[in-house]
Tab-separated table of C-alpha atoms and ligand atoms in Angstrom:
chain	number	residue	atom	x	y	z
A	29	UNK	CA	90.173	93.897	120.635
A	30	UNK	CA	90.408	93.974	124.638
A	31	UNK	CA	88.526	96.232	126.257
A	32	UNK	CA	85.956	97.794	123.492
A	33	UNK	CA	82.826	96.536	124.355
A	34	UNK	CA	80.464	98.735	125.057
A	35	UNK	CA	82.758	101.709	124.739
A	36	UNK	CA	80.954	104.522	122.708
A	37	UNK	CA	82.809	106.150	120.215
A	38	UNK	CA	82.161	109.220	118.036
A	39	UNK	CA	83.175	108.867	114.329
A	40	UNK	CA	83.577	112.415	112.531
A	41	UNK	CA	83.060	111.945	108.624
A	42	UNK	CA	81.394	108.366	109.396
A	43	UNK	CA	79.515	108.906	106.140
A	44	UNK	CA	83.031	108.842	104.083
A	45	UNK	CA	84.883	105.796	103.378
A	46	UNK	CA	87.539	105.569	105.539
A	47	UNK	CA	84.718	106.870	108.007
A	48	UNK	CA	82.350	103.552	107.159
A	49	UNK	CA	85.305	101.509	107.710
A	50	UNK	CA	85.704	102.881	111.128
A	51	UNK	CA	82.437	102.915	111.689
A	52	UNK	CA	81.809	98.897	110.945
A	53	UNK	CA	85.333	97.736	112.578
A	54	UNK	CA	84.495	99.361	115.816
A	55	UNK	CA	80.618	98.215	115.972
A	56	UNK	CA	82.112	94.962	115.314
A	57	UNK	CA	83.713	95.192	118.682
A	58	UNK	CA	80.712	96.051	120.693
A	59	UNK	CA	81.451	99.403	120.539
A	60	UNK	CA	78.253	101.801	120.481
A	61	UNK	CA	78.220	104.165	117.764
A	62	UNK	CA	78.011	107.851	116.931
A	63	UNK	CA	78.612	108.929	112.989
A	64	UNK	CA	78.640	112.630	112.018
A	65	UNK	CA	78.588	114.456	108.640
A	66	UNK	CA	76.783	117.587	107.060
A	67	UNK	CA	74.711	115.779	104.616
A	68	UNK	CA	71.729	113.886	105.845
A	69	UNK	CA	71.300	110.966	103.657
A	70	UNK	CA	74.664	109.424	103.027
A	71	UNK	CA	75.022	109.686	106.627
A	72	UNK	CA	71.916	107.417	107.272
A	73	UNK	CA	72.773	105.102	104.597
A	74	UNK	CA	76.033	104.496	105.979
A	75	UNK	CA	74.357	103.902	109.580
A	76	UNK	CA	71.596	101.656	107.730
A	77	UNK	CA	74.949	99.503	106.629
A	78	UNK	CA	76.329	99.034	109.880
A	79	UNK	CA	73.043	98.790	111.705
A	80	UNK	CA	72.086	95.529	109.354
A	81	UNK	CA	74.974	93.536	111.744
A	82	UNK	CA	72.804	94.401	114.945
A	83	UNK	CA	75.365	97.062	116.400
A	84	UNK	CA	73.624	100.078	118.125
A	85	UNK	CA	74.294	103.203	116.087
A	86	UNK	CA	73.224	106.814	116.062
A	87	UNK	CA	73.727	108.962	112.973
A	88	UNK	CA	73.362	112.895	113.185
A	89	UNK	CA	73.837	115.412	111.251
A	90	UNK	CA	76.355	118.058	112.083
A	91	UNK	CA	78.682	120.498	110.612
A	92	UNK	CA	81.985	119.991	112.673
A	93	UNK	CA	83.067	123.710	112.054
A	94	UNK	CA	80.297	124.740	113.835
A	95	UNK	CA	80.648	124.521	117.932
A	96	UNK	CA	76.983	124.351	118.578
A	97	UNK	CA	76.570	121.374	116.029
A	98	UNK	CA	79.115	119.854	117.947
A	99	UNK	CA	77.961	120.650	121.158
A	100	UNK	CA	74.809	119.621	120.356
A	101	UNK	CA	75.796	116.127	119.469
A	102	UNK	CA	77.427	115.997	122.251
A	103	UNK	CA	74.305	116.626	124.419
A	104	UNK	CA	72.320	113.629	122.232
A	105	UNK	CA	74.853	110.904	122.335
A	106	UNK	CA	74.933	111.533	126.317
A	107	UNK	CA	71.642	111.734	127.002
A	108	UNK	CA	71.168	108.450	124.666
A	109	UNK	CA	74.252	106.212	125.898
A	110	UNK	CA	75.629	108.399	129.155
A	111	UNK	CA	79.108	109.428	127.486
A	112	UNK	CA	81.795	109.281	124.777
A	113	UNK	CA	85.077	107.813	125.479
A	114	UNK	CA	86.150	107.607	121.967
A	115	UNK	CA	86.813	110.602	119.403
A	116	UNK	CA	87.865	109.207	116.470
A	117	UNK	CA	88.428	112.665	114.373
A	118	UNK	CA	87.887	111.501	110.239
A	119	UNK	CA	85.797	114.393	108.427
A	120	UNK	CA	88.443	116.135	106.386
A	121	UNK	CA	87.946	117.811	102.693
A	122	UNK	CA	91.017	117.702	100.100
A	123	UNK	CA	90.795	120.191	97.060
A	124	UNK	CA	93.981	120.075	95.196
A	125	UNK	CA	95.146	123.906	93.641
A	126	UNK	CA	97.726	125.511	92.257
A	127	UNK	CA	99.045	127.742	94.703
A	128	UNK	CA	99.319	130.599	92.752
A	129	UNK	CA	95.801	130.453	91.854
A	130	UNK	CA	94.546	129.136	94.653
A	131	UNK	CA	91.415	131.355	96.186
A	132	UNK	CA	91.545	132.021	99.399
A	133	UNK	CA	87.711	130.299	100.296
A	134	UNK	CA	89.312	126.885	99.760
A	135	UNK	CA	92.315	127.607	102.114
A	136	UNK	CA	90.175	128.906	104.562
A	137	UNK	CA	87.266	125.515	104.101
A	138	UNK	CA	90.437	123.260	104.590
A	139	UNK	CA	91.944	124.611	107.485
A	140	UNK	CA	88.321	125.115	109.425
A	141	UNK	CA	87.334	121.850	108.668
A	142	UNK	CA	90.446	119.619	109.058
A	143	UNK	CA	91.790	121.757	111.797
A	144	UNK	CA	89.065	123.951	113.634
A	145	UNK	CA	86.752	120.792	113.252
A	146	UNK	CA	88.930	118.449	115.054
A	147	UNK	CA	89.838	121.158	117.552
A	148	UNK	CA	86.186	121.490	118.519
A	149	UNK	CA	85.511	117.995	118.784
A	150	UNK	CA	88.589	117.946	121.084
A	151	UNK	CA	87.427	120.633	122.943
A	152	UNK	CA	84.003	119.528	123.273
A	153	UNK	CA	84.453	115.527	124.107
A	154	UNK	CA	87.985	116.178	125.949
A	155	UNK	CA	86.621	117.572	129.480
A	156	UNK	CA	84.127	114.429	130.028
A	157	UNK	CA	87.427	112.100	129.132
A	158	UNK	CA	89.195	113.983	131.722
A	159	UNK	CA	86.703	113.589	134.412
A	160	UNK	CA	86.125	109.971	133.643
A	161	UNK	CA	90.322	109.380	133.903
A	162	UNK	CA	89.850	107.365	130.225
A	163	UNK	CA	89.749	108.251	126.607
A	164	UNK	CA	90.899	107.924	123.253
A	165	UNK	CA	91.243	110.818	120.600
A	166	UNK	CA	92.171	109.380	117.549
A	167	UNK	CA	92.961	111.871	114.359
A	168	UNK	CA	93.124	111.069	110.732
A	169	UNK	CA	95.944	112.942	109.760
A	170	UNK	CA	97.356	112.215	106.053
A	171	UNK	CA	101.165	111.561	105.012
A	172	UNK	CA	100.809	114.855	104.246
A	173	UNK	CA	101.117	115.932	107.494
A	174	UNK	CA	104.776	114.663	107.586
A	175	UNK	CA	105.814	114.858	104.388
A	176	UNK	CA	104.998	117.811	101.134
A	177	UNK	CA	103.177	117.584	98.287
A	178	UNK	CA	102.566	119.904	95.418
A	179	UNK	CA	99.395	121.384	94.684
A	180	UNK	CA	97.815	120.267	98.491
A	181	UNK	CA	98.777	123.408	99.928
A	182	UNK	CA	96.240	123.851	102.001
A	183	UNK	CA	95.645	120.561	102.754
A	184	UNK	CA	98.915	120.381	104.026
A	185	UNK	CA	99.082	122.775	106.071
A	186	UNK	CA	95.550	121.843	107.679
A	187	UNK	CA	97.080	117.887	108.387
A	188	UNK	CA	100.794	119.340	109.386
A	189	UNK	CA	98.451	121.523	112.260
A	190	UNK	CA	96.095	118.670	113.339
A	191	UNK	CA	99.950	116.605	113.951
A	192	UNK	CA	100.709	120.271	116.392
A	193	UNK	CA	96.987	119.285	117.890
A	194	UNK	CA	97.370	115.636	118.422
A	195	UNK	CA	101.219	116.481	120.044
A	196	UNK	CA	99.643	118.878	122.273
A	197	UNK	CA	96.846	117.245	123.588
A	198	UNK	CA	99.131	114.371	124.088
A	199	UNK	CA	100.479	116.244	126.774
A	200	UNK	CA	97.915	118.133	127.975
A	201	UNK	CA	96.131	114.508	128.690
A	202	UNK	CA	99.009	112.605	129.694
A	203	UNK	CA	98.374	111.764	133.439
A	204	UNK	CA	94.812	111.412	132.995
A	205	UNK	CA	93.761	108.261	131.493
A	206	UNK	CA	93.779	109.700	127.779
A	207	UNK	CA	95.714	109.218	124.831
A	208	UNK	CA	95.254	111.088	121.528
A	209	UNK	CA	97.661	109.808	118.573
A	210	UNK	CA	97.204	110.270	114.686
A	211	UNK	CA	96.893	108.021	111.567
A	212	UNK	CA	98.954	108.870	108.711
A	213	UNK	CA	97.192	107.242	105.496
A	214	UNK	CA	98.570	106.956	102.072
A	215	UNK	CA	96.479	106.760	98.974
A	216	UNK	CA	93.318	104.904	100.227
A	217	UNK	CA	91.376	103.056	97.741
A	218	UNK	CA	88.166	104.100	98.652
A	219	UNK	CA	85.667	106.766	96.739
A	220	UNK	CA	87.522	109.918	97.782
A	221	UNK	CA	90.457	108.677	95.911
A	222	UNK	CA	88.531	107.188	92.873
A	223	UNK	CA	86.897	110.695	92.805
A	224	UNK	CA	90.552	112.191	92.457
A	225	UNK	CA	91.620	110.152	90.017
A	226	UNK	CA	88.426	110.881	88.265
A	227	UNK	CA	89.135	114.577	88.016
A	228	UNK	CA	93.072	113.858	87.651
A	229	UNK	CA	92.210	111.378	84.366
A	230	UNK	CA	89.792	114.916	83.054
A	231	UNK	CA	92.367	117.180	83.643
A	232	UNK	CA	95.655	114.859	82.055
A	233	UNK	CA	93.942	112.936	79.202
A	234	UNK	CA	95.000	109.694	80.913
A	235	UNK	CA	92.895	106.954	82.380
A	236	UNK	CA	91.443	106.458	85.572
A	237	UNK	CA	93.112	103.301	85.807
A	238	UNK	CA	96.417	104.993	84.720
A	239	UNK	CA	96.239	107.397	87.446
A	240	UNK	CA	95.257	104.677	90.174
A	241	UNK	CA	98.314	102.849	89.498
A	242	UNK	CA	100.259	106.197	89.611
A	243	UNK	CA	98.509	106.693	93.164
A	244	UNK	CA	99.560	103.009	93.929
A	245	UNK	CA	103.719	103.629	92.424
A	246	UNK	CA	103.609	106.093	94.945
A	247	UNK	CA	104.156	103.870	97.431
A	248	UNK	CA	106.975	101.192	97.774
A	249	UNK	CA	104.413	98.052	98.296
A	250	UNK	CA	102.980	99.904	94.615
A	251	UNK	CA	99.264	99.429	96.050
A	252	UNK	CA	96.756	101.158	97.516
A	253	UNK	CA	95.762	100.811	101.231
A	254	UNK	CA	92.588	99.286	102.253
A	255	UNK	CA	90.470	101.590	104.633
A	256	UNK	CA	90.111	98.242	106.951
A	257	UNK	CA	93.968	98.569	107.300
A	258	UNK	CA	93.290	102.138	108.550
A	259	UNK	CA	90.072	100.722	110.850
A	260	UNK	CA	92.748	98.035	112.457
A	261	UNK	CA	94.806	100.224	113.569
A	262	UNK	CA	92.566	102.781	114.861
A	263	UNK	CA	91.205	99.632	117.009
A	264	UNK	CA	94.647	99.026	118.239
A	265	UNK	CA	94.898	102.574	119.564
A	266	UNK	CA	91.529	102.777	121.194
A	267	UNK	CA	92.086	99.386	122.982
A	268	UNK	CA	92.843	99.094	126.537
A	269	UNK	CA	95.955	97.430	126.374
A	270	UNK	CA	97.861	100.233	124.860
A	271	UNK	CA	97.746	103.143	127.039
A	272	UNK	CA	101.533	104.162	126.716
A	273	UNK	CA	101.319	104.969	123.016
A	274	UNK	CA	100.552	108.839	123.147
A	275	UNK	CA	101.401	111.705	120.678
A	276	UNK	CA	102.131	109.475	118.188
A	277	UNK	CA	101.480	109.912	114.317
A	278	UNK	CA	101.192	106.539	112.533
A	279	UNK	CA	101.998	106.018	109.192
A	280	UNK	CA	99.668	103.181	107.167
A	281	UNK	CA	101.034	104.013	103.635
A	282	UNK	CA	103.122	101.112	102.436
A	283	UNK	CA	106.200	102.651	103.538
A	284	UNK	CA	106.108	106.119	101.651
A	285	UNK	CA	107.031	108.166	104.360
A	286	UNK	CA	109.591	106.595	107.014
A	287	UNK	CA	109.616	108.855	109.604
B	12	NAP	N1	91.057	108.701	101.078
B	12	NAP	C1	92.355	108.869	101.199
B	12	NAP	O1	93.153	108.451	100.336
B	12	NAP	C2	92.922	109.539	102.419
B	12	NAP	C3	94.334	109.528	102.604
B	12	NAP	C4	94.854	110.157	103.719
B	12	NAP	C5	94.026	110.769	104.641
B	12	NAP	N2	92.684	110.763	104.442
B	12	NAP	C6	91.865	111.429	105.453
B	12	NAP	O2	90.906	110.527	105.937
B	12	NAP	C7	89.718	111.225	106.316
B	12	NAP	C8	88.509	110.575	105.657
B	12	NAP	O3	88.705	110.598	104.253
B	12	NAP	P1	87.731	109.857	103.239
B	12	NAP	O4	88.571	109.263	102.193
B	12	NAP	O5	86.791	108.985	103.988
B	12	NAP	O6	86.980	111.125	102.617
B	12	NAP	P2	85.488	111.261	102.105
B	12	NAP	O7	84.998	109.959	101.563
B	12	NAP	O8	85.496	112.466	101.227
B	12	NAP	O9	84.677	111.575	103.440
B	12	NAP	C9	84.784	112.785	104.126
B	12	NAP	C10	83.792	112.768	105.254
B	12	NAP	O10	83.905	113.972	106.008
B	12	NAP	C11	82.608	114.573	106.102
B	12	NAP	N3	82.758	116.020	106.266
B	12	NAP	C12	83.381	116.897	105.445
B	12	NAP	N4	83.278	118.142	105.934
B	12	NAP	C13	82.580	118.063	107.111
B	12	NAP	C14	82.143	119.004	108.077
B	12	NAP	N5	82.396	120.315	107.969
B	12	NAP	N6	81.442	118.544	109.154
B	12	NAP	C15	81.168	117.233	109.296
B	12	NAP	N7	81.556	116.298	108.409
B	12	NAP	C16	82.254	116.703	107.326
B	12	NAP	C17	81.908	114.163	104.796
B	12	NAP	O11	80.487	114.249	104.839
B	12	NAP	P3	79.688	115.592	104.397
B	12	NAP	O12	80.394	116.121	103.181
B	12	NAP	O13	78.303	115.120	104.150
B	12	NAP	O14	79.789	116.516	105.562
B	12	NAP	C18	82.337	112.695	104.757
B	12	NAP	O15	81.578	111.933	105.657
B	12	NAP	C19	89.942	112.690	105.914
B	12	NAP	O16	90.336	113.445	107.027
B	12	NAP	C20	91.063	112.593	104.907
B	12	NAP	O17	91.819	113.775	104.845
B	12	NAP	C21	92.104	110.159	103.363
């Protein structure tokens, strides 16, 4: 992909799996790269993974919802490698409940950490972008953030705001060099959703398998999407050649949600 060598770029929730996907696709470019997450040790065996192909990668810890975590990763990666010029926005939690019973501790987790923890990221990495007249902010939204769901409340809500945030910025950045866009996954078949249709199978009395395939029916192309599908087209929007697409919210969900 034109233009990504030697870029560095900043992967929130690079411990996940759509976050390990990122991770690997862009070091696979040449990019240098950053991976945060709270826990320690998922976080360094994800950067022992993509390490093993040669790339230069630096994992740290960090709590997203926390300014002075974020902050202070800023300070290491640009003391290490001089800069960031790509955000690529991934940590995200997703705790299904009932509305009605729904406390009011997992509405508030959601929205600081798939809202407030993108916002400070933006916040934080944005005014270096801005100086530099180049960047890419790149958010992983959800097709919930166009479409609703049932029982995702909060979750909804949290990926409908980070769509108001990407929109924004979009403007805000639009004569200088920057670009911030979304990515709209379905179902990804990667542990997250395993893990839901672990809990789903509990709850139901059905199979995992049977709920996979009900994950899969959701979508027209009746699969699940690979979280390389999601790397490719982060790529795309980070390279060079494609500095026109701004504000944008990308749907990679097999055609579930069409607009
Ligand atoms: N999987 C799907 O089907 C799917 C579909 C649509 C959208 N998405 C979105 O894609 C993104 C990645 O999802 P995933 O499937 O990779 O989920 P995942 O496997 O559960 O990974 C989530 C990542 O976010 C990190 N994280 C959570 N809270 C954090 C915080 N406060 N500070 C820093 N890091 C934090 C987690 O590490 P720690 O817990 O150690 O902090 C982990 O690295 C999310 O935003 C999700 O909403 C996923």
């Amino acid at each position: 992909m034109t233009g990504l060598r030697h870029k560095t770029v900043l992967i929130t929730g690079g411990s996940g799996g759509l976050g390990r996907a990122l991770a690997g696709a862009f070091a696979q470019q040449g990019c240098r790269v950053a991976i945060v997450a709270r826990g320690p040790e998922p976080l360094q065996s994800a950067a022992a993974e993509i390490a093993q192909n040669g790339a230069e990668i630096l994992a740290l810890p960090c709590d997203i919802c926390r300014r002075d975590h974020v902050r202070n990763v800023h300070e290491q990666i640009t003391a290490q490698w001089g800069g960031v010029q790509i955000v690529i926005n991934g940590a995200g939690i997703a705790r299904a409940a009932n509305f009605a019973e729904m406390a009011d501790d997992l509405r508030d987790d959601t929205l600081k950490t798939n809202l407030t923890g993108a916002y400070n990221c933006c916040k934080v990495f944005l005014p270096a972008m801005l100086r530099a007249g180049w960047g890419r902010i790149i958010n992983i939204a959800s097709t919930t953030a166009k479409a609703s769901y049932r029982n995702v409340t909060a979750y909804t809500a949290s990926k409908h705001g980070l769509l108001g945030l990407t929109r924004s910025l979009a403007l805000v950045t639009a004569r200088h060099g920057v670009t911030v866009n979304s990515i709209c996954p379905g179902y990804v078949d990667d542990e997250r959703t395993h893990r839901n249709a672990e809990m789903m199978a509990e709850k139901t009395g059905k199979s995992v398998g049977e709920i996979l395939k009900l994950f899969a029916a959701s979508s027209p192309q009746n699969r699940l999407i690979a979280p390389e599908e999601v790397a490719s087209l982060a790529l795309l929007m980070a390279s060079e050649k494609l500095g026109g697409m701004t504000g944008q919210a990308v749907s990679v969900d097999g055609g579930a949600v069409m607009v």
